[in-house]
Amino acid sequence: MGNRPDELRALLDSVAKQDGDPVEVVVVGNGSPVPDVPEGVRTVELPENLGIPGGRNVGIEAFGPGGTDVDILLFLDDDGLLARQDTAELCRRAFADDDKLGIVSFRIADPDTGVTQRRHVPRLRASDPMRSSRVTTFLGGANAVRTQVLAEVGGLPDEFFYAHEETDLAWRALDAGWMIDYRADMVLYHPTTAPSRHAVYHRMVARNRVWLARRNLPAPLIPVYLGVWMFLTLARRPSRPALKAWFGGFREGWTTPCGPRRPMRWRTVWRLTRLGRPPVI
C-alpha cells in the first residue's frame, strides 16, 4: 500500500540475503506508488486498490501467464522479514522432495518476542506452533505455491478483496489432489497485530465465509458450516457495532454473486476430515 517503505526495504534485503540461487522479486503497488527499491527488483503500480487477492494475482502474472516462467511463487507481506537465510533453499527442497506438495505455509512470529499467534497456525490443534504438519489451509502473508497448482485450479478469488481467499484456493488445490504443509522452520518475522484493525474486517469475514461455502462445499454441508461459524461468532461476544457489521456481511454473502460454484468431491471432504479439519469448521 506504499505506507511502509522502511519495512519493505528490510524485507527485500532479507530476500536478497537468501542462500542459493537469487530470488526474482516483484513488488506490486496496490493502488499506490511503489517506493524506491533495490536495483533488479521489478515493480508494478496499479491505479486502484484491487484488494489482497487481486494484487497478488497481478504479481503472479508478472512472472508470465499464470506465473509459468517460474516453478514456485513466494508471497510475503511487505511488513514482514525473513528470519533465516536458508528459507528459500528449504522451500526449494520441500517441493523437490514431494511431488504432491502444492502449497507451503510459513510460521509467522513476532520479531521481539518470537511468539506465534494461535491464529497464525493453520490447523485446529494450534497449541504447538513449532510442530510442522499437513494442513488444510495456509497463511496469505507468508507462503509458497507451486505454479502448477495455479495452472490447474486458477488463482486467488479477486472478488473476495480481503479475508478467506487463501482457504478458497486451498480447498480447490486439495480437491485437485495437492497437499499443503505448515512448516515451523520457515519463519517470517511480523509484528503481532489483530485482524480487526481493518475497518472492513467483520463485514468481509462474514460475507466471504458465505461465498466460500457457496463456491466450494457440497450443498448439504453449506448450512452446517455457516451455522457452526455463526455460533462461534456469537460465542465470542463481539461488540454491537461489530456484530451489526458481521450480520450485514453475512446477508451480503447470500444476496451478491460469489463467482463460479465448483463443489468439492465427497472424497475431498473425507480427506479434509482425516487431516483434522472437516469442512464444517
Coordinates of C-alpha atoms in Angstrom, one line a residue:
M1 CA 0.0 0.0 0.0
G2 CA 3.0 2.3 -0.1
N3 CA 2.9 3.3 3.5
R4 CA 5.7 1.1 4.9
P5 CA 8.9 1.9 2.9
D6 CA 11.3 1.1 5.7
E7 CA 9.7 -2.3 6.4
L8 CA 9.5 -3.1 2.7
R9 CA 13.2 -2.3 2.2
A10 CA 14.1 -4.6 5.2
L11 CA 12.0 -7.4 3.7
L12 CA 13.7 -7.0 0.3
D13 CA 17.1 -7.1 2.0
S14 CA 16.2 -10.3 3.8
V15 CA 15.2 -11.9 0.4
A16 CA 18.4 -10.8 -1.2
K17 CA 20.4 -12.5 1.5
Q18 CA 18.9 -15.9 0.9
D19 CA 21.2 -18.8 0.3
G20 CA 21.3 -20.5 -3.1
D21 CA 20.1 -19.0 -6.4
P22 CA 18.9 -15.4 -6.3
V23 CA 15.1 -15.0 -5.8
E24 CA 13.5 -12.9 -8.5
V25 CA 11.3 -10.2 -6.9
V26 CA 8.3 -8.2 -8.0
V27 CA 6.7 -5.5 -5.8
V28 CA 3.1 -4.6 -6.5
G29 CA 1.8 -1.2 -5.6
N30 CA -1.8 -1.9 -4.9
G31 CA -3.3 1.5 -5.8
S32 CA -0.3 3.4 -4.6
P33 CA 3.2 4.3 -5.9
V34 CA 6.0 1.9 -5.1
P35 CA 8.8 3.5 -3.0
D36 CA 12.4 3.2 -4.0
V37 CA 13.5 -0.4 -4.3
P38 CA 16.9 -2.1 -4.8
E39 CA 18.3 -2.5 -8.3
G40 CA 16.9 -5.6 -10.0
V41 CA 13.6 -5.6 -8.2
R42 CA 10.7 -5.2 -10.6
T43 CA 7.6 -3.1 -9.8
V44 CA 4.0 -2.9 -10.9
E45 CA 1.9 0.1 -9.9
L46 CA -1.9 -0.4 -10.0
P47 CA -4.2 2.7 -10.5
E48 CA -6.6 1.4 -7.8
N49 CA -6.5 -1.0 -4.8
L50 CA -7.7 -4.4 -6.1
G51 CA -7.6 -6.0 -2.6
I52 CA -5.2 -8.6 -1.4
P53 CA -6.1 -11.4 -3.8
G54 CA -6.4 -9.1 -6.8
G55 CA -3.0 -7.5 -6.1
R56 CA -1.4 -10.9 -5.6
N57 CA -2.9 -12.2 -8.9
V58 CA -1.3 -9.3 -10.7
G59 CA 2.0 -10.2 -9.1
I60 CA 1.6 -13.8 -10.3
E61 CA 1.1 -12.6 -13.9
A62 CA 4.4 -10.6 -13.6
F63 CA 6.1 -14.0 -13.8
G64 CA 4.4 -14.9 -17.1
P65 CA 0.8 -16.1 -17.7
G66 CA -0.2 -17.8 -14.5
G67 CA 3.3 -17.4 -13.2
T68 CA 4.6 -20.1 -15.6
D69 CA 8.0 -18.5 -16.0
V70 CA 8.9 -20.0 -12.6
D71 CA 8.2 -23.2 -10.7
I72 CA 7.4 -21.7 -7.3
L73 CA 5.8 -18.4 -6.3
L74 CA 6.6 -16.9 -2.9
F75 CA 4.2 -14.4 -1.3
L76 CA 5.4 -12.2 1.6
D77 CA 3.6 -9.3 3.4
D78 CA 5.5 -6.0 3.0
D79 CA 5.9 -5.5 6.7
G80 CA 7.4 -9.0 7.3
L81 CA 11.0 -10.1 7.3
L82 CA 12.6 -13.5 6.6
A83 CA 14.1 -14.6 9.8
R84 CA 16.7 -17.0 8.3
Q85 CA 18.9 -17.1 5.2
D86 CA 18.1 -20.7 4.3
T87 CA 14.3 -20.2 3.9
A88 CA 14.4 -20.2 0.1
E89 CA 16.6 -23.3 0.0
L90 CA 14.2 -25.1 2.5
C91 CA 11.4 -24.1 0.2
R92 CA 13.0 -25.4 -2.9
R93 CA 13.9 -28.7 -1.2
A94 CA 10.4 -29.2 0.2
F95 CA 8.8 -29.0 -3.3
A96 CA 11.6 -31.1 -4.9
D97 CA 11.2 -33.9 -2.3
D98 CA 7.4 -34.1 -2.6
D99 CA 5.7 -34.2 -6.0
K100 CA 2.2 -33.8 -4.4
L101 CA 3.1 -30.8 -2.3
G102 CA 1.3 -27.8 -3.8
I103 CA 1.5 -25.1 -1.1
V104 CA 3.7 -24.3 1.9
S105 CA 2.6 -22.1 4.8
F106 CA 5.3 -20.4 6.8
R107 CA 5.3 -19.8 10.5
I108 CA 4.7 -16.2 11.4
A109 CA 6.5 -15.0 14.6
D110 CA 6.7 -11.7 16.4
P111 CA 10.3 -10.3 15.9
D112 CA 10.6 -9.1 19.5
T113 CA 9.1 -12.0 21.4
G114 CA 9.3 -14.9 19.0
V115 CA 5.7 -15.7 19.8
T116 CA 3.5 -17.2 17.1
Q117 CA -0.1 -16.2 17.5
R118 CA -2.6 -19.1 17.6
R119 CA -4.5 -17.7 14.6
H120 CA -1.2 -18.0 12.6
V121 CA -1.1 -21.8 12.9
P122 CA -3.5 -23.0 10.2
R123 CA -5.0 -26.0 12.0
L124 CA -7.4 -26.7 14.8
R125 CA -4.7 -28.1 17.1
A126 CA -2.7 -25.0 17.3
S127 CA -1.2 -25.1 20.8
D128 CA 2.3 -26.1 19.5
P129 CA 3.3 -23.7 16.7
M130 CA 6.7 -25.4 16.5
R131 CA 5.2 -28.6 15.1
S132 CA 5.1 -28.9 11.3
S133 CA 2.3 -30.8 9.8
R134 CA -0.1 -31.3 6.8
V135 CA -2.8 -28.7 6.9
T136 CA -6.0 -27.7 5.0
T137 CA -5.3 -24.0 4.5
F138 CA -2.4 -21.6 4.6
L139 CA -1.4 -18.1 5.7
G140 CA -1.7 -15.4 3.0
G141 CA 1.2 -13.3 4.3
A142 CA 3.9 -15.9 4.1
N143 CA 3.6 -18.8 1.8
A144 CA 4.9 -20.5 -1.4
V145 CA 2.8 -22.0 -4.1
R146 CA 3.8 -24.4 -6.9
T147 CA 2.7 -22.7 -10.2
Q148 CA 1.3 -26.0 -11.5
V149 CA -1.4 -25.6 -8.8
L150 CA -2.4 -22.3 -10.2
A151 CA -2.4 -23.7 -13.7
E152 CA -4.8 -26.4 -12.6
V153 CA -7.2 -24.7 -10.3
G154 CA -6.8 -20.9 -11.0
G155 CA -5.6 -18.1 -8.9
L156 CA -7.0 -16.3 -5.8
P157 CA -10.6 -15.1 -6.0
D158 CA -10.4 -11.4 -6.9
E159 CA -13.9 -10.7 -5.7
F160 CA -13.1 -11.6 -2.1
F161 CA -10.9 -8.4 -1.8
Y162 CA -9.9 -9.4 1.8
A163 CA -10.4 -12.5 4.0
H164 CA -10.7 -16.2 3.3
E165 CA -9.1 -16.0 -0.2
E166 CA -6.4 -18.4 0.9
T167 CA -8.9 -21.1 2.1
D168 CA -10.8 -20.8 -1.2
L169 CA -7.5 -21.6 -3.1
A170 CA -6.5 -24.3 -0.6
W171 CA -9.8 -26.2 -0.9
R172 CA -9.6 -26.1 -4.7
A173 CA -6.0 -27.3 -4.5
L174 CA -6.9 -30.2 -2.2
D175 CA -9.8 -31.2 -4.4
A176 CA -7.3 -31.4 -7.3
G177 CA -5.1 -33.8 -5.3
W178 CA -2.5 -31.4 -4.0
M179 CA -1.2 -31.3 -0.4
I180 CA -0.5 -28.3 1.9
D181 CA 2.3 -28.2 4.6
Y182 CA 2.7 -25.9 7.6
R183 CA 6.5 -25.6 8.1
A184 CA 7.6 -24.3 11.5
D185 CA 11.2 -23.9 10.3
M186 CA 10.3 -21.4 7.6
V187 CA 9.8 -18.2 9.5
L188 CA 8.6 -14.8 8.6
Y189 CA 9.0 -12.2 11.4
H190 CA 5.9 -10.0 11.6
P191 CA 4.7 -7.6 14.3
T192 CA 1.9 -9.0 16.4
T193 CA -1.4 -7.5 15.2
A194 CA -5.1 -8.0 15.5
P195 CA -7.1 -8.7 12.2
S196 CA -9.9 -6.5 13.5
R197 CA -7.6 -3.5 12.9
H198 CA -9.0 -3.4 9.4
A199 CA -12.2 -1.3 9.3
V200 CA -13.9 -3.8 6.9
Y201 CA -12.8 -6.9 8.9
H202 CA -16.2 -8.0 10.4
R203 CA -18.2 -7.4 7.2
M204 CA -15.6 -9.1 4.9
V205 CA -15.1 -12.1 7.1
A206 CA -18.8 -12.8 7.2
R207 CA -19.5 -12.1 3.5
N208 CA -16.6 -14.1 2.3
R209 CA -17.4 -17.0 4.7
V210 CA -20.7 -17.4 2.9
W211 CA -19.1 -17.0 -0.5
L212 CA -16.5 -19.7 0.4
A213 CA -19.2 -22.1 1.3
R214 CA -21.4 -21.3 -1.7
R215 CA -18.5 -21.7 -4.1
N216 CA -16.8 -24.9 -2.7
L217 CA -19.0 -27.0 -0.4
P218 CA -21.4 -29.8 -1.3
A219 CA -24.9 -28.4 -0.8
P220 CA -25.7 -30.4 2.4
L221 CA -22.6 -29.0 4.2
I222 CA -23.3 -25.3 3.5
P223 CA -25.9 -24.8 6.3
V224 CA -23.8 -26.8 8.7
Y225 CA -20.6 -24.9 8.0
L226 CA -22.3 -21.5 8.2
G227 CA -24.3 -22.5 11.3
V228 CA -21.2 -23.5 13.1
W229 CA -19.5 -20.2 12.3
M230 CA -22.5 -18.2 13.4
F231 CA -22.5 -20.0 16.7
L232 CA -18.7 -19.4 17.1
T233 CA -19.1 -15.7 16.3
L234 CA -21.9 -15.2 18.8
A235 CA -19.9 -17.2 21.4
R236 CA -17.1 -14.7 21.1
R237 CA -19.4 -11.9 22.1
P238 CA -18.3 -9.2 19.7
S239 CA -19.4 -5.6 20.3
R240 CA -22.7 -4.4 19.0
P241 CA -21.2 -2.5 16.0
A242 CA -19.0 -5.4 15.1
L243 CA -22.0 -7.8 15.3
K244 CA -24.1 -5.5 13.1
A245 CA -21.3 -5.4 10.5
W246 CA -20.9 -9.2 10.7
F247 CA -24.6 -9.8 10.1
G248 CA -24.6 -7.2 7.3
G249 CA -21.7 -9.1 5.6
F250 CA -23.5 -12.4 6.2
R251 CA -26.6 -11.1 4.4
E252 CA -24.4 -9.7 1.6
G253 CA -22.9 -13.1 1.1
W254 CA -26.2 -14.6 0.2
T255 CA -27.5 -11.7 -1.9
T256 CA -24.5 -11.0 -4.1
P257 CA -22.7 -13.1 -6.8
C258 CA -19.9 -15.3 -5.3
G259 CA -18.2 -16.4 -8.5
P260 CA -18.3 -19.8 -10.1
R261 CA -19.5 -22.7 -8.0
R262 CA -17.4 -25.8 -8.1
P263 CA -18.3 -28.0 -5.1
M264 CA -15.5 -30.3 -3.8
R265 CA -15.9 -34.0 -4.1
W266 CA -17.0 -36.0 -1.1
R267 CA -13.7 -37.8 -1.1
T268 CA -12.1 -34.4 -0.6
V269 CA -14.4 -33.8 2.4
W270 CA -13.2 -37.1 3.8
R271 CA -9.6 -36.1 3.1
L272 CA -10.0 -32.8 5.0
T273 CA -11.6 -34.7 7.9
R274 CA -8.6 -37.1 8.0
L275 CA -6.3 -34.1 8.1
G276 CA -8.0 -32.9 11.2
R277 CA -10.3 -30.2 9.9
P278 CA -13.6 -31.3 8.4
P279 CA -15.1 -28.5 6.2
V280 CA -17.8 -27.6 8.7
I281 CA -15.5 -25.6 10.9

